[in-house]
CSV table of C-alpha atoms in Angstrom, one decimal:
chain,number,residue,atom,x,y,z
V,1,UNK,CA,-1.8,-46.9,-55.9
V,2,UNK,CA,1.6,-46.9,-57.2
V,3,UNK,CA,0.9,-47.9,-60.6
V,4,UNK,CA,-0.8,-44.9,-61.1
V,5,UNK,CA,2.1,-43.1,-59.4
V,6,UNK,CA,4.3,-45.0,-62.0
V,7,UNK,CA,2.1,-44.1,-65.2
V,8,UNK,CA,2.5,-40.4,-64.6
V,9,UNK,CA,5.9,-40.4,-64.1
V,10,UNK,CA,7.0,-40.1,-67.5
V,11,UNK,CA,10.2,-38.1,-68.7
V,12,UNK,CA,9.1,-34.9,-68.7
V,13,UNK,CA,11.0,-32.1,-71.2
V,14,UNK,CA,8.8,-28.9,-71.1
V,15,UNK,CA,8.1,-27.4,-68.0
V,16,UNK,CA,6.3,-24.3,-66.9
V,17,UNK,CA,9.7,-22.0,-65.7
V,18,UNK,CA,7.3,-19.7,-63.6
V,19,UNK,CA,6.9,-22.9,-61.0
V,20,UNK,CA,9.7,-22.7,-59.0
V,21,UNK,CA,10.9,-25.7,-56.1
V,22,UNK,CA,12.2,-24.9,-53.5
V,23,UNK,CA,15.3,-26.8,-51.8
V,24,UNK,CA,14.1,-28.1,-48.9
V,25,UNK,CA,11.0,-30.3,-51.4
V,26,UNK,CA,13.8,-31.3,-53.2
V,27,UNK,CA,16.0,-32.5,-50.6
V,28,UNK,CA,12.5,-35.0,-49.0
V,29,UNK,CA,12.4,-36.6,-52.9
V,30,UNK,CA,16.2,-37.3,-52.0
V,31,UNK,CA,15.3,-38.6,-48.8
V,32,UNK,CA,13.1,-41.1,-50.5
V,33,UNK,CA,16.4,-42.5,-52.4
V,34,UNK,CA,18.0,-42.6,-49.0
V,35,UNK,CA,15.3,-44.5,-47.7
V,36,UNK,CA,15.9,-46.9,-50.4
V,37,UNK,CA,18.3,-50.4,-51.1
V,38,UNK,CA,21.9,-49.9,-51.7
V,39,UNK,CA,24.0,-53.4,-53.0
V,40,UNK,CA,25.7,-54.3,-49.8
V,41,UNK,CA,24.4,-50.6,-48.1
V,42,UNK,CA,27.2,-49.2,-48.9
V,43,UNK,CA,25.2,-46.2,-49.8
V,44,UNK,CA,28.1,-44.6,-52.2
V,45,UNK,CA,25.8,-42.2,-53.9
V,46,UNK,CA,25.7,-38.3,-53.1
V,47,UNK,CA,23.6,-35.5,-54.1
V,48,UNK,CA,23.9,-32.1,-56.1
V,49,UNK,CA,20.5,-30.3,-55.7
V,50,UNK,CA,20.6,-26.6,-57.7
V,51,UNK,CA,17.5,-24.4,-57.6
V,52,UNK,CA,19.8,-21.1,-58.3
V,53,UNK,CA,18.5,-19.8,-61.6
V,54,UNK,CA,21.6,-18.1,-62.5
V,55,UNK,CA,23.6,-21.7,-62.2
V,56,UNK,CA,20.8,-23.6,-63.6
V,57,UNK,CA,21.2,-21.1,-66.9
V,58,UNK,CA,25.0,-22.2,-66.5
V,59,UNK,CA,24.5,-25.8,-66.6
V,60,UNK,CA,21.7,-25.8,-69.3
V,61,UNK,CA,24.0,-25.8,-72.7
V,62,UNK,CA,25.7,-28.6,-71.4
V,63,UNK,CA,22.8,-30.9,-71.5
V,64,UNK,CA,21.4,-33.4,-74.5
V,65,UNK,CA,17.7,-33.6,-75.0
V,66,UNK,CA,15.5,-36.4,-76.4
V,67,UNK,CA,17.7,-37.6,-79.1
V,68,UNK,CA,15.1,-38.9,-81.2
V,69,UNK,CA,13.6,-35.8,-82.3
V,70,UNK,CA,16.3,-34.3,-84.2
V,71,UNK,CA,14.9,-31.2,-85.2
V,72,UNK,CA,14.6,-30.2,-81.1
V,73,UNK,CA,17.5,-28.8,-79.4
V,74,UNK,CA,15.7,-28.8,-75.9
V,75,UNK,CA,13.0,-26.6,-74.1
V,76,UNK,CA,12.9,-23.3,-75.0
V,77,UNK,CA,13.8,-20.4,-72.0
V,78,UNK,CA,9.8,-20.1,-70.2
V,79,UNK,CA,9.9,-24.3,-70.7
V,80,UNK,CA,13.3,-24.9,-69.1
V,81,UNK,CA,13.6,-26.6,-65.8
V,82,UNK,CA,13.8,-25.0,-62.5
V,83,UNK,CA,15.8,-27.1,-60.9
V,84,UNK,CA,18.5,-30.2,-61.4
V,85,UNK,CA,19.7,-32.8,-58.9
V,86,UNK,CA,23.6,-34.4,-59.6
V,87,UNK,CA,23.5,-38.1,-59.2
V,88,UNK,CA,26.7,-38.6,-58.0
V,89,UNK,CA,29.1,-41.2,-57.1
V,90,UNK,CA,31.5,-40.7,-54.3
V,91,UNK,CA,34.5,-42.7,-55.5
V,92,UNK,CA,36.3,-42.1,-51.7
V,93,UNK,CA,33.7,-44.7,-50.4
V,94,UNK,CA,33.4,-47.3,-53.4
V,95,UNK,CA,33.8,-47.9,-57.2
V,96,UNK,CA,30.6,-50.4,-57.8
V,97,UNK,CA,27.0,-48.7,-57.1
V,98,UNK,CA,25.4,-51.9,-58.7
V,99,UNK,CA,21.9,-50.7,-59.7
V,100,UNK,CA,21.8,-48.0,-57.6
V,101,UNK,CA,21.5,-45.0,-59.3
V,102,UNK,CA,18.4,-46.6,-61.0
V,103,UNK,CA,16.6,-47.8,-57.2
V,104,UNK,CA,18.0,-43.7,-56.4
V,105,UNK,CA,16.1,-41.9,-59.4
V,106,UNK,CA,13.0,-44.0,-59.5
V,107,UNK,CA,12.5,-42.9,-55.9
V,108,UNK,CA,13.3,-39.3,-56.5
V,109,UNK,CA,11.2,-39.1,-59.4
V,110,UNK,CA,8.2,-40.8,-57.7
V,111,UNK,CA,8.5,-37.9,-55.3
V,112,UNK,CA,8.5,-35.2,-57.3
V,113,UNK,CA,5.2,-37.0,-59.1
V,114,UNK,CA,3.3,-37.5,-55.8
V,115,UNK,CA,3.9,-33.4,-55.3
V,116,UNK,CA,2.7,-33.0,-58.6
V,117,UNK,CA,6.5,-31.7,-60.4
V,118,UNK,CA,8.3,-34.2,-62.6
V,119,UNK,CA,11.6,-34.7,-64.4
V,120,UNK,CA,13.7,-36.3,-66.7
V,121,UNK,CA,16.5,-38.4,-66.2
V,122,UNK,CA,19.5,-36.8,-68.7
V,123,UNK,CA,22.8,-39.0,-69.5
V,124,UNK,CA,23.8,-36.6,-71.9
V,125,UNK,CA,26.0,-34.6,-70.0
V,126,UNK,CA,29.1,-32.7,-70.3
V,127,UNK,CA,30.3,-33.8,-66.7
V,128,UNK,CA,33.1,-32.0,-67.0
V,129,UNK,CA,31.9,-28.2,-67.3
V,130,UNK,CA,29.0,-29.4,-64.9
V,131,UNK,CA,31.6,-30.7,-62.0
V,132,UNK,CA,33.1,-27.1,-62.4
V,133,UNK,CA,29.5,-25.5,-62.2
V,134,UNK,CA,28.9,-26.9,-59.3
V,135,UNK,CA,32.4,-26.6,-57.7
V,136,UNK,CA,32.3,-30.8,-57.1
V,137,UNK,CA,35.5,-32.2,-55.6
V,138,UNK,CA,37.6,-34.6,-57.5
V,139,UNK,CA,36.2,-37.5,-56.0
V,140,UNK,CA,32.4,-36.8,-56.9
V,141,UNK,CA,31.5,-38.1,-60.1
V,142,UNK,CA,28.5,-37.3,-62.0
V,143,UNK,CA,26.3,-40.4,-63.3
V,144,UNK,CA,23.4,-38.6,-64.0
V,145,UNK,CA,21.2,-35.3,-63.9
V,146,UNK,CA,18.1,-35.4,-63.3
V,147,UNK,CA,16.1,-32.0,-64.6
V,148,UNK,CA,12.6,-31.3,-62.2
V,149,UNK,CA,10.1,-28.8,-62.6
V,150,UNK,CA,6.2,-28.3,-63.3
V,151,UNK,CA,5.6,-30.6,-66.5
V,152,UNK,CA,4.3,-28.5,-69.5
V,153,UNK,CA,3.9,-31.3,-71.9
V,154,UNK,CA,1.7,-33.7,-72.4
V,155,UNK,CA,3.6,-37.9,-72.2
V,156,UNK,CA,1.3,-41.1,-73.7
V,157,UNK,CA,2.2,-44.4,-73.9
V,158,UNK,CA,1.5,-46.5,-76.4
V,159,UNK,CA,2.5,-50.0,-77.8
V,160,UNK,CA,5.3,-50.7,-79.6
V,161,UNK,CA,4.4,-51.4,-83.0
V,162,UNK,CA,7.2,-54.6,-84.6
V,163,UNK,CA,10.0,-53.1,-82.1
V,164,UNK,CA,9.9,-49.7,-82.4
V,165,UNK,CA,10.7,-47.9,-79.7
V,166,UNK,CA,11.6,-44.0,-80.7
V,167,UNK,CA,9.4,-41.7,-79.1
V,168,UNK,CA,7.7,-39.0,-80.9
V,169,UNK,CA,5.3,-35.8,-80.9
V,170,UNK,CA,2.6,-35.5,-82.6
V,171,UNK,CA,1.0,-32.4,-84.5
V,172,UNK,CA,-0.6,-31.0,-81.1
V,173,UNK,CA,3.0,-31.5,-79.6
V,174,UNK,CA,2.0,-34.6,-77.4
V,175,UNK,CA,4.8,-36.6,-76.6
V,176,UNK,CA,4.3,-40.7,-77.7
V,177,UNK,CA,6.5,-43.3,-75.8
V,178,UNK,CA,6.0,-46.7,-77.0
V,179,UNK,CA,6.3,-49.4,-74.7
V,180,UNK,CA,6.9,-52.9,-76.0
V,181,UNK,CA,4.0,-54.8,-74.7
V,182,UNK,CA,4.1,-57.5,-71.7
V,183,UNK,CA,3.7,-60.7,-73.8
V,184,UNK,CA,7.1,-59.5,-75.0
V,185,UNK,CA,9.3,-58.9,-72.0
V,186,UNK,CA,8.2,-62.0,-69.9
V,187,UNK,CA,10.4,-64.3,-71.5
V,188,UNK,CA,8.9,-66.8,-69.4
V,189,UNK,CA,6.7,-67.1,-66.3
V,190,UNK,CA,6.2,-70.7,-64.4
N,1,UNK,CA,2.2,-42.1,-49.7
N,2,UNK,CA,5.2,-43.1,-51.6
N,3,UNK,CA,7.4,-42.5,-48.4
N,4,UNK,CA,5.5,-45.3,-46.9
N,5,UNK,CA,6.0,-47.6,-49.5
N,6,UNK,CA,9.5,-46.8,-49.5
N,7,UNK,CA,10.3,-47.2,-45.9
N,8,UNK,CA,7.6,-50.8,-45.8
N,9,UNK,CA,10.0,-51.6,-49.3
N,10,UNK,CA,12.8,-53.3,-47.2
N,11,UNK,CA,15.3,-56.3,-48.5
N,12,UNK,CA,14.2,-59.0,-47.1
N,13,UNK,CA,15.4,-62.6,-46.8
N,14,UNK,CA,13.2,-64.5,-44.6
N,15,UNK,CA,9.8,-65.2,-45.5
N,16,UNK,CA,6.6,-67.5,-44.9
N,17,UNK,CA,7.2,-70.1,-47.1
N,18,UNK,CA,3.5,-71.5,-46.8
N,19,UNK,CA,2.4,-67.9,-48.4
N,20,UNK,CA,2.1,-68.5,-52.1
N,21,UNK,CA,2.4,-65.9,-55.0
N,22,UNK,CA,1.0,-66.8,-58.3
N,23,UNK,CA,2.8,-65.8,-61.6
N,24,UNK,CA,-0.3,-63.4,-62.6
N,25,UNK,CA,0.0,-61.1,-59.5
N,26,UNK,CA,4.2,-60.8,-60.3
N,27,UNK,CA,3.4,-60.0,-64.1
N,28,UNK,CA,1.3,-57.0,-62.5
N,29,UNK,CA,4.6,-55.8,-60.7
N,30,UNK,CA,6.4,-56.4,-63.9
N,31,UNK,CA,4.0,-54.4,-66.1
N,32,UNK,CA,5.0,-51.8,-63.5
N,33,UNK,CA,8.7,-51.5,-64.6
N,34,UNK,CA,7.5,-52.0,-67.9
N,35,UNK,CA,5.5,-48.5,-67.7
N,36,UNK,CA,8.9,-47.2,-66.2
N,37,UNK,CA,11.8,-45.1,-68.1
N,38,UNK,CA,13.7,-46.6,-69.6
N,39,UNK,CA,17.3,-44.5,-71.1
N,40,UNK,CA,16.5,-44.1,-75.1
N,41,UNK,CA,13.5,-45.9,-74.7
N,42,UNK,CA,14.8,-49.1,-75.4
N,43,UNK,CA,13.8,-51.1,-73.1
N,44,UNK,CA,16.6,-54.0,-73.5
N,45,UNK,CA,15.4,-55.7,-70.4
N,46,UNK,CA,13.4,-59.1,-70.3
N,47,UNK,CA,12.0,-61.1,-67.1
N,48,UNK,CA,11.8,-64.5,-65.9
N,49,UNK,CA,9.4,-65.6,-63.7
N,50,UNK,CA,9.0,-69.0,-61.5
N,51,UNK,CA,6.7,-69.6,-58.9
N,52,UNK,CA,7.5,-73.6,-59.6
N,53,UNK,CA,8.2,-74.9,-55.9
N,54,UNK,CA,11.0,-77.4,-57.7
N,55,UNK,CA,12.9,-75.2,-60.0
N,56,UNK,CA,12.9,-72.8,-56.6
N,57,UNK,CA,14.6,-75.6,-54.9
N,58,UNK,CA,17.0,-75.8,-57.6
N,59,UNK,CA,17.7,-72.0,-57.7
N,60,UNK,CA,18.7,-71.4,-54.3
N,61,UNK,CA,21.6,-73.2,-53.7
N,62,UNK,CA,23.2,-70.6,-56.4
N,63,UNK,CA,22.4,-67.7,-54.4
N,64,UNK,CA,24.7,-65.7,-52.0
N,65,UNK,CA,23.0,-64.4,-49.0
N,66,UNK,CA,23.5,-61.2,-46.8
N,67,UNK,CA,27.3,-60.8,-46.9
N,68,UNK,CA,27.2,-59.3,-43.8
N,69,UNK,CA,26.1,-62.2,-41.7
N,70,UNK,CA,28.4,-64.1,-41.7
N,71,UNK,CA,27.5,-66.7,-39.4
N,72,UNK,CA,24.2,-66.7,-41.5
N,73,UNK,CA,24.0,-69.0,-45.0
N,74,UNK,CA,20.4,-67.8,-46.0
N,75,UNK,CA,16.5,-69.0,-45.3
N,76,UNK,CA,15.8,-72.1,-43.8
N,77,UNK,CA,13.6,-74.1,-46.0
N,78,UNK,CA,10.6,-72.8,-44.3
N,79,UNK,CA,11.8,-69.0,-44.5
N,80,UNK,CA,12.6,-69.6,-48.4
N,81,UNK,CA,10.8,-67.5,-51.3
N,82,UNK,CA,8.4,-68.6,-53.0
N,83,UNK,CA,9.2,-66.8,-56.1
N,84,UNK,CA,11.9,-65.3,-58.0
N,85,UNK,CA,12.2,-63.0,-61.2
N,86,UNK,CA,15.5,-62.8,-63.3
N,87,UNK,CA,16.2,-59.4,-64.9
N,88,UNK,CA,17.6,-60.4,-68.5
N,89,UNK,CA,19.5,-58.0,-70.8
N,90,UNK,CA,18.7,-59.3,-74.7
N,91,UNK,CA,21.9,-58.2,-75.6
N,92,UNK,CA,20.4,-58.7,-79.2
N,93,UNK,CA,18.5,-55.5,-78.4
N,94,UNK,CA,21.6,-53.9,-76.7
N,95,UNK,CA,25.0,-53.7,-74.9
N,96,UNK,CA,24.0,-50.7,-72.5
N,97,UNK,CA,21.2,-50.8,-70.2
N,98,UNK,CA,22.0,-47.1,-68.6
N,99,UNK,CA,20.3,-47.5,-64.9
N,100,UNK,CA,17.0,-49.3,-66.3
N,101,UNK,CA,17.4,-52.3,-64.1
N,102,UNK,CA,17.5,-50.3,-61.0
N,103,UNK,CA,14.5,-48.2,-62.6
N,104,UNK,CA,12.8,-51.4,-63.0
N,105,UNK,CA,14.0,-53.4,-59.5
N,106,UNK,CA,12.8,-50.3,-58.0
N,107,UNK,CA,9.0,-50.3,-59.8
N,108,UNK,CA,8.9,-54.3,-59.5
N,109,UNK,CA,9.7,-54.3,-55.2
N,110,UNK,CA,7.1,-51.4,-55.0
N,111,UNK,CA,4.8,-53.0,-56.5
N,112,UNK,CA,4.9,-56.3,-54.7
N,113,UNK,CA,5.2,-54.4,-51.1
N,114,UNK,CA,2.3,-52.7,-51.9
N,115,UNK,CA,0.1,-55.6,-52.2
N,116,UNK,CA,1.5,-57.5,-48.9
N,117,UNK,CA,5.0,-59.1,-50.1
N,118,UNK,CA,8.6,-58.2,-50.3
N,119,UNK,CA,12.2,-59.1,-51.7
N,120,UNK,CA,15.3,-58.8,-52.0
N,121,UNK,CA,17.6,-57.6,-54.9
N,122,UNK,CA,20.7,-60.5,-55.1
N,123,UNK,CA,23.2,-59.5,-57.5
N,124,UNK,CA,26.0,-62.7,-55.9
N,125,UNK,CA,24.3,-65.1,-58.4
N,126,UNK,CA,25.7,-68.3,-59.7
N,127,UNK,CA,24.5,-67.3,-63.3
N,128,UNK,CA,25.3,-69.5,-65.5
N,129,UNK,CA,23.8,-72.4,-63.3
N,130,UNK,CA,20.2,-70.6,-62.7
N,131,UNK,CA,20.4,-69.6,-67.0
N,132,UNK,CA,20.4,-73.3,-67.4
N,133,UNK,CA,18.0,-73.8,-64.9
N,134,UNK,CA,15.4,-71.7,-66.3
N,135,UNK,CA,16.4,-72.4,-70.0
N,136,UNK,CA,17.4,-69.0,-71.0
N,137,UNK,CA,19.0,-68.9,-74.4
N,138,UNK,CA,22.5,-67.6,-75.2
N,139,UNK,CA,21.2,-63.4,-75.8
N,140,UNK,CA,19.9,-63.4,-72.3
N,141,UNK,CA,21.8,-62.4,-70.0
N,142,UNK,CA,20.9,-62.6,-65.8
N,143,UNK,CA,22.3,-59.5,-64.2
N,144,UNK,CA,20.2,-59.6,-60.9
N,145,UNK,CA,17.3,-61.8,-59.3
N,146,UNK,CA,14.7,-60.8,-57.0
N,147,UNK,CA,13.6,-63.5,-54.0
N,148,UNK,CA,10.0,-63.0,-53.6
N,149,UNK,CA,7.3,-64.1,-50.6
N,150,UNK,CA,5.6,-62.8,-47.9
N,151,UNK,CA,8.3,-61.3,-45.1
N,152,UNK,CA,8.7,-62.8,-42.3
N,153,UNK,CA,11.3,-60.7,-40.4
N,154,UNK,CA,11.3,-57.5,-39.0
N,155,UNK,CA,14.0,-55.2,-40.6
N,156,UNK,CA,14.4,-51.3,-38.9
N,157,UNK,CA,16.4,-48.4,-40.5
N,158,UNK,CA,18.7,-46.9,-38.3
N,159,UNK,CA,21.2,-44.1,-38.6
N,160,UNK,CA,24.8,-44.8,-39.7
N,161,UNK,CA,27.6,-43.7,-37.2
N,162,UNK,CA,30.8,-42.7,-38.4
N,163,UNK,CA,30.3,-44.8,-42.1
N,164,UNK,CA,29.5,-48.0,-40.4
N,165,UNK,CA,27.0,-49.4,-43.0
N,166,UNK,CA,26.9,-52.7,-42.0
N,167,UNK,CA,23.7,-54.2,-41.5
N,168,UNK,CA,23.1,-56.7,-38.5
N,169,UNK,CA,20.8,-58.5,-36.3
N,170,UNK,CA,20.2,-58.0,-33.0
N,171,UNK,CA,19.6,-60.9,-30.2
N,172,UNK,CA,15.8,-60.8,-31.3
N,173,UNK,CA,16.6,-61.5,-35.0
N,174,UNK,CA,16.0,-58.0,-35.7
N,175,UNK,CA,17.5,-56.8,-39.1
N,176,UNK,CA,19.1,-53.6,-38.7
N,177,UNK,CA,19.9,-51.4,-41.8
N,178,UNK,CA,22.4,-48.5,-40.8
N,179,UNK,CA,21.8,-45.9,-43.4
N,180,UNK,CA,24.0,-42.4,-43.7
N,181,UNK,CA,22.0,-39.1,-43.0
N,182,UNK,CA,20.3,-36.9,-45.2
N,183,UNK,CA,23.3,-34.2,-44.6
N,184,UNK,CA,25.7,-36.1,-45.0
N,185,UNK,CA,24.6,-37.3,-48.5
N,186,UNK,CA,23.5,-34.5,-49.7
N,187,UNK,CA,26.8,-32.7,-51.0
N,188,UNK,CA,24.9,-29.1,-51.9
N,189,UNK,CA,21.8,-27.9,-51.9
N,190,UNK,CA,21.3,-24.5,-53.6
């Protein structure tokens, strides 16, 4: 069922480090997003897949984490993902991707799930250093990382409570996303 | 397998108009992108829904169709869908949606292919027309609909040759969806 496939994939943070990925799983979650609708199938997205631990140590500092807990700078060394995937545009071929990054990572991410790894979608990037790290041509821009590996971490939802949204951990470091409930997002349904 | 689902998950644009969806089975695929990420948890998007045969009527003539064909306007009447959900942005919740309504396109399509229908995403939308048609007030804002039914066309993946994306239909009214290879949109793999 893909509901269920949906409910686990939450934005995983900690992950066991000893659980590597290798390359070639990675690249059949990308698959997936290839597989998937592109506004006019023009298809303008590439890929950046790094499972080299040396380079993922490079690209680490350059990444925000869960800005809502402010007194977390990001997993700790044996937490830290194993592996990151550039979602990237390739300006050569187009400057609009309409929704496509979103159709990409949901597709990616459901992959990793159904293999039992998961990851978290980062925004918070310093594209710049990144783009170097990864020795990305001018006309490769990063939109998003996405950061995979064996979740570590326990995710709930719950229901927003009067509109708020901010995630949180509890004392036995479980993770709380609250979602605002249906009745609030159908705005209307004929 | 979520490969399946992704490959069954085509756009389509011809479907049995006699096949009926009722509004409780599309809030099932909505719940699904509202269990979805969403970037800072904020979840700024809303949903319309109508299954209402009339307001449909009224809907369609503001829809683009398949840009592509050009010798193609859109569905007969009998090939029309027999649903359609507007993804909103409450802009009084916020300006940036990140890639939540691909997230959410993404969860929504899956979710209806999995129990026997399909869509398509259509971004070339006369919005203001279809906002007054379905009432929504000024902090609403359409940035996509998704045509729903049951498909009634056969759509094929197929590999794109020298960046020809275009999609077409062959003499048997089969849709044909060129997409670009795995190597060549993956730019590294590590």
């Amino acid at each position: 069922m893909i509901r269920d496939l949906v409910i686990k994939n939450r934005s995983y943070r900690r992950f066991d480090a000893s659980v590597k990925i290798g390359k070639e799983q990675i690249e059949q979650w990308i698959e997936l997003a290839r597989l998937s609708a592109s506004g006019r199938n023009m298809q303008p997205l590439k890929y950046a897949i790094c499972t080299d631990e040396k380079m993922n140590g490079q690209i680490f500092p350059n990444l925000g984490w869960a800005g809502y807990l402010k007194d977390w700078n990001g997993p700790e060394e044996k937490e830290r993902p194993v592996a990151y995937v550039a979602i990237l545009l390739d300006k050569s071929l187009a400057e609009n991707y309409y929704c496509d990054d979103g159709i990409a990572i949901q597709s990616i991410l459901l992959g990793a799930v159904e293999d039992g790894f998961g990851g978290c979608t980062i925004g918070s990037v310093n594209k710049s250093k990144v783009a170097k790290i990864l020795k990305l041509p001018e006309h490769l821009e990063i939109l998003w990382l996405i950061a995979l590996g064996k979740p570590a971490e326990k995710v709930v939802l719950d229901t927003a409570k009067e509109g708020d949204i901010k995630y949180w951990r509890d004392e036995n470091e479980i993770h709380h996303v609250p979602k605002r409930p249906l009745e609030e997002i159908i705005f209307r349904s004929i």
